[in-house]
PDB file of C-alpha atoms in Angstrom:
ATOM      1  CA  MET Y   1      23.126   9.987  14.015  1.00  0.00           C
ATOM      2  CA  GLY Y   2      22.291  12.661  16.584  1.00  0.00           C
ATOM      3  CA  ARG Y   3      20.391  14.758  14.050  1.00  0.00           C
ATOM      4  CA  ILE Y   4      18.372  11.745  12.920  1.00  0.00           C
ATOM      5  CA  LEU Y   5      17.430  10.859  16.490  1.00  0.00           C
ATOM      6  CA  LEU Y   6      16.496  14.479  17.211  1.00  0.00           C
ATOM      7  CA  PHE Y   7      14.337  14.512  14.086  1.00  0.00           C
ATOM      8  CA  LEU Y   8      12.457  11.419  15.293  1.00  0.00           C
ATOM      9  CA  GLU Y   9      12.135  12.756  18.849  1.00  0.00           C
ATOM     10  CA  LYS Y  10      10.479  15.908  17.520  1.00  0.00           C
ATOM     11  CA  SER Y  11       7.912  13.939  15.497  1.00  0.00           C
ATOM     12  CA  ARG Y  12       4.351  14.002  16.809  1.00  0.00           C
ATOM     13  CA  LYS Y  13       3.010  10.784  18.291  1.00  0.00           C
ATOM     14  CA  GLY Y  14      -0.285   9.542  16.953  1.00  0.00           C
ATOM     15  CA  HIS Y  15      -2.797   7.134  18.446  1.00  0.00           C
ATOM     16  CA  PRO Y  16      -1.603   3.487  18.595  1.00  0.00           C
ATOM     17  CA  GLY Y  17      -4.988   2.402  17.228  1.00  0.00           C
ATOM     18  CA  THR Y  18      -4.429   4.465  14.096  1.00  0.00           C
ATOM     19  CA  LEU Y  19      -1.003   2.903  13.683  1.00  0.00           C
ATOM     20  CA  GLY Y  20      -2.510  -0.583  13.815  1.00  0.00           C
ATOM     21  CA  THR Y  21      -5.331   0.386  11.436  1.00  0.00           C
ATOM     22  CA  VAL Y  22      -2.953   1.854   8.847  1.00  0.00           C
ATOM     23  CA  ILE Y  23      -0.747  -1.250   8.897  1.00  0.00           C
ATOM     24  CA  LEU Y  24      -3.756  -3.598   8.757  1.00  0.00           C
ATOM     25  CA  PHE Y  25      -5.350  -1.704   5.880  1.00  0.00           C
ATOM     26  CA  SER Y  26      -2.068  -1.747   3.949  1.00  0.00           C
ATOM     27  CA  LEU Y  27      -1.882  -5.517   4.403  1.00  0.00           C
ATOM     28  CA  VAL Y  28      -5.536  -6.063   3.477  1.00  0.00           C
ATOM     29  CA  ILE Y  29      -5.605  -3.958   0.326  1.00  0.00           C
ATOM     30  CA  GLY Y  30      -2.552  -5.769  -1.027  1.00  0.00           C
ATOM     31  CA  LEU Y  31      -4.086  -9.128  -0.172  1.00  0.00           C
ATOM     32  CA  LEU Y  32      -7.467  -8.359  -1.755  1.00  0.00           C
ATOM     33  CA  PHE Y  33      -5.993  -6.925  -4.959  1.00  0.00           C
ATOM     34  CA  ASN Y  34      -3.622  -9.817  -5.531  1.00  0.00           C
ATOM     35  CA  LEU Y  35      -6.275 -12.410  -4.705  1.00  0.00           C
ATOM     36  CA  LEU Y  36      -8.077 -11.210  -7.838  1.00  0.00           C
ATOM     37  CA  PHE Y  37      -5.315 -12.803  -9.906  1.00  0.00           C
ATOM     38  CA  LEU Y  38      -6.597 -16.219  -8.819  1.00  0.00           C
ATOM     39  CA  ILE Y  39      -9.754 -15.524 -10.851  1.00  0.00           C
ATOM     40  CA  PRO Y  40      -9.248 -16.616 -14.494  1.00  0.00           C
ATOM     41  CA  ALA Y  41     -11.494 -13.845 -15.832  1.00  0.00           C
ATOM     42  CA  PHE Y  42      -9.470 -11.193 -13.993  1.00  0.00           C
ATOM     43  CA  LYS Y  43      -6.223 -12.674 -15.316  1.00  0.00           C
ATOM     44  CA  GLU Y  44      -7.551 -12.166 -18.836  1.00  0.00           C
ATOM     45  CA  ILE Y  45      -8.455  -8.569 -18.034  1.00  0.00           C
ATOM     46  CA  ALA Y  46      -5.021  -8.023 -16.462  1.00  0.00           C
ATOM     47  CA  GLY Y  47      -3.480  -9.170 -19.732  1.00  0.00           C
ATOM     48  CA  ASN Y  48      -4.590  -5.826 -21.156  1.00  0.00           C
ATOM     49  CA  LYS Y  49      -1.848  -3.513 -19.853  1.00  0.00           C
ATOM     50  CA  LEU Y  50      -4.016  -0.411 -20.250  1.00  0.00           C
ATOM     51  CA  LEU Y  51      -6.821  -1.899 -18.166  1.00  0.00           C
ATOM     52  CA  LEU Y  52      -4.361  -3.150 -15.549  1.00  0.00           C
ATOM     53  CA  LEU Y  53      -2.866   0.339 -15.387  1.00  0.00           C
ATOM     54  CA  GLY Y  54      -6.326   1.783 -14.787  1.00  0.00           C
ATOM     55  CA  ILE Y  55      -7.059  -0.745 -12.039  1.00  0.00           C
ATOM     56  CA  GLY Y  56      -3.708   0.067 -10.436  1.00  0.00           C
ATOM     57  CA  VAL Y  57      -4.545   3.783 -10.427  1.00  0.00           C
ATOM     58  CA  ILE Y  58      -7.852   3.029  -8.664  1.00  0.00           C
ATOM     59  CA  VAL Y  59      -6.236   0.751  -6.061  1.00  0.00           C
ATOM     60  CA  TYR Y  60      -3.461   3.223  -5.259  1.00  0.00           C
ATOM     61  CA  SER Y  61      -5.953   6.100  -5.096  1.00  0.00           C
ATOM     62  CA  VAL Y  62      -8.086   4.187  -2.578  1.00  0.00           C
ATOM     63  CA  TRP Y  63      -5.003   3.261  -0.545  1.00  0.00           C
ATOM     64  CA  ILE Y  64      -3.606   6.799  -0.498  1.00  0.00           C
ATOM     65  CA  GLY Y  65      -7.001   8.361   0.200  1.00  0.00           C
ATOM     66  CA  THR Y  66      -7.810   5.978   3.053  1.00  0.00           C
ATOM     67  CA  VAL Y  67      -4.414   6.354   4.744  1.00  0.00           C
ATOM     68  CA  LEU Y  68      -4.521  10.145   4.496  1.00  0.00           C
ATOM     69  CA  TYR Y  69      -8.066  10.118   5.908  1.00  0.00           C
ATOM     70  CA  LEU Y  70      -6.990   7.964   8.861  1.00  0.00           C
ATOM     71  CA  LEU Y  71      -3.991  10.165   9.573  1.00  0.00           C
ATOM     72  CA  LYS Y  72      -6.044  13.363   9.237  1.00  0.00           C
ATOM     73  CA  ARG Y  73      -8.608  11.894  11.655  1.00  0.00           C
ATOM     74  CA  ASP Y  74      -5.710  11.274  14.053  1.00  0.00           C
ATOM     75  CA  GLY Y  75      -4.794  14.956  13.865  1.00  0.00           C
ATOM     76  CA  PHE Y  76      -1.867  14.826  11.434  1.00  0.00           C
ATOM     77  CA  THR Y  77      -1.538  17.623   8.903  1.00  0.00           C
ATOM     78  CA  LEU Y  78      -0.008  17.213   5.452  1.00  0.00           C
ATOM     79  CA  ALA Y  79       2.868  19.433   6.573  1.00  0.00           C
ATOM     80  CA  GLU Y  80       3.632  17.096   9.499  1.00  0.00           C
ATOM     81  CA  LEU Y  81       3.811  14.227   6.999  1.00  0.00           C
ATOM     82  CA  GLY Y  82       6.205  16.188   4.799  1.00  0.00           C
ATOM     83  CA  ILE Y  83       3.609  16.607   2.041  1.00  0.00           C
ATOM     84  CA  THR Y  84       4.014  20.255   1.107  1.00  0.00           C
ATOM     85  CA  LYS Y  85       4.452  22.149  -2.143  1.00  0.00           C
ATOM     86  CA  ASP Y  86       7.985  23.213  -1.199  1.00  0.00           C
ATOM     87  CA  LYS Y  87       8.995  19.633  -0.383  1.00  0.00           C
ATOM     88  CA  ALA Y  88       7.443  18.376  -3.623  1.00  0.00           C
ATOM     89  CA  VAL Y  89       9.208  20.989  -5.758  1.00  0.00           C
ATOM     90  CA  LYS Y  90      12.542  20.419  -4.009  1.00  0.00           C
ATOM     91  CA  GLY Y  91      12.135  16.647  -4.254  1.00  0.00           C
ATOM     92  CA  ALA Y  92      11.295  16.784  -7.966  1.00  0.00           C
ATOM     93  CA  ARG Y  93      14.207  19.109  -8.676  1.00  0.00           C
ATOM     94  CA  ILE Y  94      16.779  17.048  -6.770  1.00  0.00           C
ATOM     95  CA  SER Y  95      15.465  13.781  -8.247  1.00  0.00           C
ATOM     96  CA  LEU Y  96      15.720  15.228 -11.751  1.00  0.00           C
ATOM     97  CA  TYR Y  97      19.288  16.404 -11.099  1.00  0.00           C
ATOM     98  CA  VAL Y  98      20.287  12.972  -9.807  1.00  0.00           C
ATOM     99  CA  PHE Y  99      18.551  11.273 -12.748  1.00  0.00           C
ATOM    100  CA  VAL Y 100      20.533  13.378 -15.238  1.00  0.00           C
ATOM    101  CA  ILE Y 101      23.819  13.002 -13.336  1.00  0.00           C
ATOM    102  CA  VAL Y 102      23.534   9.209 -13.061  1.00  0.00           C
ATOM    103  CA  ASN Y 103      22.681   8.811 -16.747  1.00  0.00           C
ATOM    104  CA  MET Y 104      25.570  11.090 -17.721  1.00  0.00           C
ATOM    105  CA  VAL Y 105      27.942   8.990 -15.572  1.00  0.00           C
ATOM    106  CA  LEU Y 106      26.711   5.837 -17.350  1.00  0.00           C
ATOM    107  CA  ILE Y 107      27.157   7.430 -20.786  1.00  0.00           C
ATOM    108  CA  ILE Y 108      30.651   8.757 -19.995  1.00  0.00           C
ATOM    109  CA  SER Y 109      31.624   5.396 -18.511  1.00  0.00           C
ATOM    110  CA  SER Y 110      30.530   3.637 -21.691  1.00  0.00           C
ATOM    111  CA  LEU Y 111      32.460   6.074 -23.875  1.00  0.00           C
ATOM    112  CA  ILE Y 112      35.607   5.688 -21.774  1.00  0.00           C
ATOM    113  CA  ASN Y 113      35.342   1.903 -21.971  1.00  0.00           C
ATOM    114  CA  LYS Y 114      34.544   2.147 -25.715  1.00  0.00           C
ATOM    115  CA  ARG Y 115      31.194   0.415 -25.433  1.00  0.00           C
ATOM    116  CA  PRO Y 116      28.447   1.235 -27.952  1.00  0.00           C
ATOM    117  CA  LEU Y 117      25.715   3.540 -26.662  1.00  0.00           C
ATOM    118  CA  ILE Y 118      22.689   1.293 -27.071  1.00  0.00           C
ATOM    119  CA  ARG Y 119      19.468   2.841 -25.806  1.00  0.00           C
ATOM    120  CA  THR Y 120      17.378   0.767 -23.410  1.00  0.00           C
ATOM    121  CA  GLU Y 121      13.966  -0.578 -24.380  1.00  0.00           C
ATOM    122  CA  HIS Y 122      12.233   2.274 -22.541  1.00  0.00           C
ATOM    123  CA  PHE Y 123      14.019   4.924 -24.601  1.00  0.00           C
ATOM    124  CA  ASN Y 124      14.585   3.324 -28.003  1.00  0.00           C
ATOM    125  CA  ALA Y 125      11.544   4.912 -29.664  1.00  0.00           C
ATOM    126  CA  TYR Y 126       9.131   7.786 -29.083  1.00  0.00           C
ATOM    127  CA  ALA Y 127       6.247   5.371 -28.414  1.00  0.00           C
ATOM    128  CA  GLU Y 128       8.273   3.581 -25.742  1.00  0.00           C
ATOM    129  CA  VAL Y 129       9.285   6.860 -24.082  1.00  0.00           C
ATOM    130  CA  LEU Y 130       5.611   7.887 -23.954  1.00  0.00           C
ATOM    131  CA  ARG Y 131       4.573   4.469 -22.598  1.00  0.00           C
ATOM    132  CA  THR Y 132       7.319   4.633 -19.969  1.00  0.00           C
ATOM    133  CA  ALA Y 133       6.242   8.108 -18.882  1.00  0.00           C
ATOM    134  CA  VAL Y 134       2.589   7.055 -18.559  1.00  0.00           C
ATOM    135  CA  ILE Y 135       3.332   3.886 -16.562  1.00  0.00           C
ATOM    136  CA  PHE Y 136       5.906   5.605 -14.370  1.00  0.00           C
ATOM    137  CA  ASN Y 137       3.707   8.585 -13.504  1.00  0.00           C
ATOM    138  CA  LEU Y 138       0.325   6.853 -13.183  1.00  0.00           C
ATOM    139  CA  ASN Y 139       1.339   3.530 -11.635  1.00  0.00           C
ATOM    140  CA  THR Y 140       4.911   3.307 -10.389  1.00  0.00           C
ATOM    141  CA  LEU Y 141       5.128   6.709  -8.681  1.00  0.00           C
ATOM    142  CA  PRO Y 142       1.771   6.491  -6.823  1.00  0.00           C
ATOM    143  CA  GLY Y 143       2.643   2.982  -5.605  1.00  0.00           C
ATOM    144  CA  ALA Y 144       6.057   4.109  -4.411  1.00  0.00           C
ATOM    145  CA  PHE Y 145       4.584   7.219  -2.761  1.00  0.00           C
ATOM    146  CA  ILE Y 146       2.040   5.369  -0.624  1.00  0.00           C
ATOM    147  CA  GLU Y 147       4.619   2.790   0.472  1.00  0.00           C
ATOM    148  CA  GLU Y 148       7.072   5.540   1.431  1.00  0.00           C
ATOM    149  CA  LEU Y 149       4.353   7.452   3.269  1.00  0.00           C
ATOM    150  CA  VAL Y 150       3.268   4.401   5.274  1.00  0.00           C
ATOM    151  CA  PHE Y 151       6.476   2.437   5.844  1.00  0.00           C
ATOM    152  CA  ARG Y 152       9.034   5.217   6.082  1.00  0.00           C
ATOM    153  CA  VAL Y 153       7.483   8.608   6.904  1.00  0.00           C
ATOM    154  CA  TYR Y 154       4.771   7.372   9.264  1.00  0.00           C
ATOM    155  CA  LEU Y 155       5.746   3.941  10.558  1.00  0.00           C
ATOM    156  CA  ILE Y 156       9.363   4.665  11.513  1.00  0.00           C
ATOM    157  CA  ALA Y 157       8.551   7.752  13.595  1.00  0.00           C
ATOM    158  CA  GLN Y 158       5.507   6.179  15.267  1.00  0.00           C
ATOM    159  CA  LEU Y 159       7.309   2.953  16.217  1.00  0.00           C
ATOM    160  CA  TYR Y 160      10.244   4.978  17.517  1.00  0.00           C
ATOM    161  CA  LEU Y 161       7.974   7.034  19.774  1.00  0.00           C
ATOM    162  CA  LEU Y 162       5.938   3.983  20.778  1.00  0.00           C
ATOM    163  CA  LEU Y 163       9.089   2.227  22.026  1.00  0.00           C
ATOM    164  CA  LYS Y 164      10.436   5.322  23.775  1.00  0.00           C
ATOM    165  CA  HIS Y 165       9.736   4.034  27.288  1.00  0.00           C
ATOM    166  CA  ARG Y 166      10.513   0.401  26.491  1.00  0.00           C
ATOM    167  CA  ILE Y 167      14.022   0.734  25.028  1.00  0.00           C
ATOM    168  CA  ALA Y 168      16.194   3.269  26.831  1.00  0.00           C
ATOM    169  CA  SER Y 169      18.995   3.451  24.267  1.00  0.00           C
ATOM    170  CA  SER Y 170      17.987   5.702  21.353  1.00  0.00           C
ATOM    171  CA  GLY Y 171      20.413   3.996  18.981  1.00  0.00           C
ATOM    172  CA  LEU Y 172      19.159   0.507  19.846  1.00  0.00           C
ATOM    173  CA  ARG Y 173      15.569   1.718  19.580  1.00  0.00           C
ATOM    174  CA  LEU Y 174      16.220   3.064  16.087  1.00  0.00           C
ATOM    175  CA  LEU Y 175      17.797  -0.248  15.064  1.00  0.00           C
ATOM    176  CA  VAL Y 176      14.777  -2.214  16.353  1.00  0.00           C
ATOM    177  CA  VAL Y 177      12.410   0.202  14.600  1.00  0.00           C
ATOM    178  CA  LEU Y 178      14.231  -0.115  11.282  1.00  0.00           C
ATOM    179  CA  ILE Y 179      14.155  -3.923  11.452  1.00  0.00           C
ATOM    180  CA  CYS Y 180      10.479  -4.122  12.483  1.00  0.00           C
ATOM    181  CA  SER Y 181       9.157  -1.461  10.098  1.00  0.00           C
ATOM    182  CA  GLN Y 182      10.967  -2.823   7.075  1.00  0.00           C
ATOM    183  CA  ALA Y 183      10.007  -6.389   7.950  1.00  0.00           C
ATOM    184  CA  VAL Y 184       6.384  -5.215   7.716  1.00  0.00           C
ATOM    185  CA  PHE Y 185       7.231  -3.549   4.383  1.00  0.00           C
ATOM    186  CA  ALA Y 186       8.510  -6.891   3.064  1.00  0.00           C
ATOM    187  CA  ILE Y 187       5.563  -8.869   4.474  1.00  0.00           C
ATOM    188  CA  VAL Y 188       3.053  -6.627   2.680  1.00  0.00           C
ATOM    189  CA  HIS Y 189       4.466  -7.918  -0.630  1.00  0.00           C
ATOM    190  CA  ILE Y 190       3.801 -11.603   0.159  1.00  0.00           C
ATOM    191  CA  PRO Y 191       0.333 -11.661  -1.519  1.00  0.00           C
ATOM    192  CA  MET Y 192       1.877 -10.329  -4.734  1.00  0.00           C
ATOM    193  CA  LEU Y 193       4.603 -12.981  -4.690  1.00  0.00           C
ATOM    194  CA  VAL Y 194       2.212 -15.830  -3.870  1.00  0.00           C
ATOM    195  CA  PHE Y 195      -1.015 -15.052  -5.739  1.00  0.00           C
ATOM    196  CA  ARG Y 196       0.075 -12.869  -8.627  1.00  0.00           C
ATOM    197  CA  HIS Y 197       3.282 -14.553  -9.714  1.00  0.00           C
ATOM    198  CA  ASP Y 198       2.933 -18.009  -8.128  1.00  0.00           C
ATOM    199  CA  TYR Y 199       6.598 -18.198  -7.110  1.00  0.00           C
ATOM    200  CA  ASN Y 200       8.017 -21.140  -5.166  1.00  0.00           C
ATOM    201  CA  MET Y 201       9.053 -20.792  -1.533  1.00  0.00           C
ATOM    202  CA  THR Y 202      12.756 -20.487  -2.301  1.00  0.00           C
ATOM    203  CA  TYR Y 203      12.135 -17.520  -4.582  1.00  0.00           C
ATOM    204  CA  ILE Y 204       9.676 -15.955  -2.119  1.00  0.00           C
ATOM    205  CA  PHE Y 205      12.197 -16.039   0.739  1.00  0.00           C
ATOM    206  CA  ALA Y 206      14.874 -14.566  -1.531  1.00  0.00           C
ATOM    207  CA  ALA Y 207      12.467 -11.838  -2.661  1.00  0.00           C
ATOM    208  CA  LEU Y 208      11.504 -11.017   0.934  1.00  0.00           C
ATOM    209  CA  LYS Y 209      15.170 -10.690   1.856  1.00  0.00           C
ATOM    210  CA  THR Y 210      15.706  -8.305  -1.076  1.00  0.00           C
ATOM    211  CA  LEU Y 211      12.607  -6.301  -0.148  1.00  0.00           C
ATOM    212  CA  PHE Y 212      13.738  -6.032   3.465  1.00  0.00           C
ATOM    213  CA  MET Y 213      17.203  -4.790   2.503  1.00  0.00           C
ATOM    214  CA  SER Y 214      15.693  -2.353  -0.007  1.00  0.00           C
ATOM    215  CA  GLY Y 215      13.392  -1.079   2.715  1.00  0.00           C
ATOM    216  CA  ILE Y 216      16.357  -0.503   5.029  1.00  0.00           C
ATOM    217  CA  ASN Y 217      18.118   1.452   2.276  1.00  0.00           C
ATOM    218  CA  PHE Y 218      15.030   3.562   1.557  1.00  0.00           C
ATOM    219  CA  ALA Y 219      14.576   4.177   5.293  1.00  0.00           C
ATOM    220  CA  LEU Y 220      18.162   5.339   5.771  1.00  0.00           C
ATOM    221  CA  ILE Y 221      17.967   7.679   2.803  1.00  0.00           C
ATOM    222  CA  TYR Y 222      14.636   9.073   4.019  1.00  0.00           C
ATOM    223  CA  LEU Y 223      16.070   9.727   7.487  1.00  0.00           C
ATOM    224  CA  LEU Y 224      19.019  11.485   5.865  1.00  0.00           C
ATOM    225  CA  VAL Y 225      17.209  13.643   3.286  1.00  0.00           C
ATOM    226  CA  ARG Y 226      13.875  13.893   5.161  1.00  0.00           C
ATOM    227  CA  ASN Y 227      11.936  14.386   1.934  1.00  0.00           C
ATOM    228  CA  VAL Y 228       9.313  11.790   1.012  1.00  0.00           C
ATOM    229  CA  PHE Y 229       9.280  12.914  -2.625  1.00  0.00           C
ATOM    230  CA  ILE Y 230      12.990  12.244  -3.149  1.00  0.00           C
ATOM    231  CA  VAL Y 231      12.707   8.743  -1.687  1.00  0.00           C
ATOM    232  CA  THR Y 232       9.497   8.139  -3.649  1.00  0.00           C
ATOM    233  CA  PHE Y 233      11.340   8.837  -6.892  1.00  0.00           C
ATOM    234  CA  LEU Y 234      14.194   6.586  -5.820  1.00  0.00           C
ATOM    235  CA  HIS Y 235      11.736   3.821  -4.924  1.00  0.00           C
ATOM    236  CA  ALA Y 236       9.925   4.215  -8.246  1.00  0.00           C
ATOM    237  CA  VAL Y 237      13.209   4.115 -10.172  1.00  0.00           C
ATOM    238  CA  SER Y 238      14.131   0.911  -8.322  1.00  0.00           C
ATOM    239  CA  ASN Y 239      10.837  -0.628  -9.458  1.00  0.00           C
ATOM    240  CA  TYR Y 240      11.064   0.684 -13.010  1.00  0.00           C
ATOM    241  CA  SER Y 241      14.563   1.451 -14.229  1.00  0.00           C
ATOM    242  CA  LEU Y 242      15.010   4.727 -16.098  1.00  0.00           C
ATOM    243  CA  ALA Y 243      18.484   4.062 -17.466  1.00  0.00           C
ATOM    244  CA  ILE Y 244      18.782   5.646 -20.917  1.00  0.00           C
ATOM    245  CA  ILE Y 245      21.522   3.342 -22.202  1.00  0.00           C
ATOM    246  CA  GLU Y 246      22.398  -0.290 -21.614  1.00  0.00           C
ATOM    247  CA  THR Y 247      25.400  -0.645 -19.329  1.00  0.00           C
ATOM    248  CA  PRO Y 248      26.905  -3.242 -16.970  1.00  0.00           C
ATOM    249  CA  ILE Y 249      26.662  -0.653 -14.189  1.00  0.00           C
ATOM    250  CA  HIS Y 250      23.356  -0.947 -12.288  1.00  0.00           C
ATOM    251  CA  PHE Y 251      21.449   2.298 -12.742  1.00  0.00           C
ATOM    252  CA  GLU Y 252      19.297   1.788  -9.623  1.00  0.00           C
ATOM    253  CA  GLN Y 253      22.281   1.056  -7.373  1.00  0.00           C
ATOM    254  CA  LEU Y 254      24.192   4.086  -8.644  1.00  0.00           C
ATOM    255  CA  PHE Y 255      21.086   6.245  -8.198  1.00  0.00           C
ATOM    256  CA  MET Y 256      20.732   5.037  -4.602  1.00  0.00           C
ATOM    257  CA  LEU Y 257      24.433   5.611  -3.879  1.00  0.00           C
ATOM    258  CA  VAL Y 258      24.267   9.194  -5.153  1.00  0.00           C
ATOM    259  CA  LEU Y 259      21.175   9.904  -3.047  1.00  0.00           C
ATOM    260  CA  LEU Y 260      22.793   8.310   0.004  1.00  0.00           C
ATOM    261  CA  MET Y 261      25.834  10.553  -0.385  1.00  0.00           C
ATOM    262  CA  LEU Y 262      23.552  13.543  -0.876  1.00  0.00           C
ATOM    263  CA  GLY Y 263      21.626  12.622   2.270  1.00  0.00           C
ATOM    264  CA  ILE Y 264      24.802  12.374   4.336  1.00  0.00           C
ATOM    265  CA  ALA Y 265      25.918  15.773   3.049  1.00  0.00           C
ATOM    266  CA  LEU Y 266      22.555  17.379   3.871  1.00  0.00           C
ATOM    267  CA  THR Y 267      22.403  15.807   7.330  1.00  0.00           C
ATOM    268  CA  TRP Y 268      25.805  17.036   8.420  1.00  0.00           C
ATOM    269  CA  ARG Y 269      25.395  20.512   6.972  1.00  0.00           C
ATOM    270  CA  LYS Y 270      25.058  22.756  10.017  1.00  0.00           C
ATOM    271  CA  GLN Y 271      22.521  25.061   8.394  1.00  0.00           C
ATOM    272  CA  VAL Y 272      20.020  22.234   7.732  1.00  0.00           C
ATOM    273  CA  PRO Y 273      17.121  22.730  10.192  1.00  0.00           C
ATOM    274  CA  VAL Y 274      15.825  19.800  12.185  1.00  0.00           C
ATOM    275  CA  ALA Y 275      12.765  21.127  13.991  1.00  0.00           C
ATOM    276  CA  GLY Y 276       9.655  20.493  11.888  1.00  0.00           C
ATOM    277  CA  ASP Y 277      11.781  19.075   9.071  1.00  0.00           C
ATOM    278  CA  GLN Y 278       9.435  16.230   8.268  1.00  0.00           C
TER     279      GLN Y 278
END
C-alpha cells in the first residue's frame, strides 16, 4: 500500500480545468456515437461489421488524439503518462506470456479432467483467427487503451492529488478516488447500454455494477503493475475473450488473477523503482 501511495504522491498535478474537460469529452463522445444507433440508416450501416469496425477506428482515433492533445497542452509528456517504447515492449511481452500461460493452464486442466479440447469460435478456422486479430487490434485494443489512459492512468492520480488537502488520510483518499473514478468509468457506458442495445433498467443497473467492479479490478492491477499497456491488454481480453479452447474455467477471470498476482509480486519487490514509474 505504501508504494502505491508514494507512486500517486509523486505524480504531477495537472490543471483542474483539464481534468473536467477530459471527463466531459469522454462522456460526450460516447453519447454522440451511440446516439447514431437511434438513426435507422446508421443501424443498417452498422450491420456491416467491416464498416462498423472502420467507424470505431475513427471514433477511437479522435478520442485518443483529443485527450492526448488536452494533456499535452496541460504540460504532460508521454513519459509522464507511461506511454513509452520501453513500457510498450514490456507490456506486450508480459501480456503475451500471461496469455500463453493462461491458455496452457486451461488446456492442461481439460486434459486432466478428460474433457475434449474443442477450439473456441475465434480459433476454429484460419479465417476466424484472422478476423479475431483484426477486430482485437483495430477496435478492442484502441478502445481499451483510451479508457485505461483516461480512467486509470490519468483520473486516479489527478483525483488523488486534487483531494490531497480535503482528505487527510491517504488510505481513505485512495478509497474515495477509486470509487469516484470507477463510477465515472461505469457512467460513460450508459449511452451504449441505453441507445445501442436498448436494455431495460434492470439490466442497465446490473451492467453498471459489473462495469464498476471491473473498473476497480483494472485500477488495482494498474496501481500494482504501473504499466498502461499490460492493463490495456487485460481490459481488451475482458471485452473480447482470447481463450483458445472451450472450458468451464473463465479465461478472463484467470487472466486477471494471474496479472493481479504478478502485480503484487512486482510491487513488493524491493528493486522495483517508484519515482517516475508511471
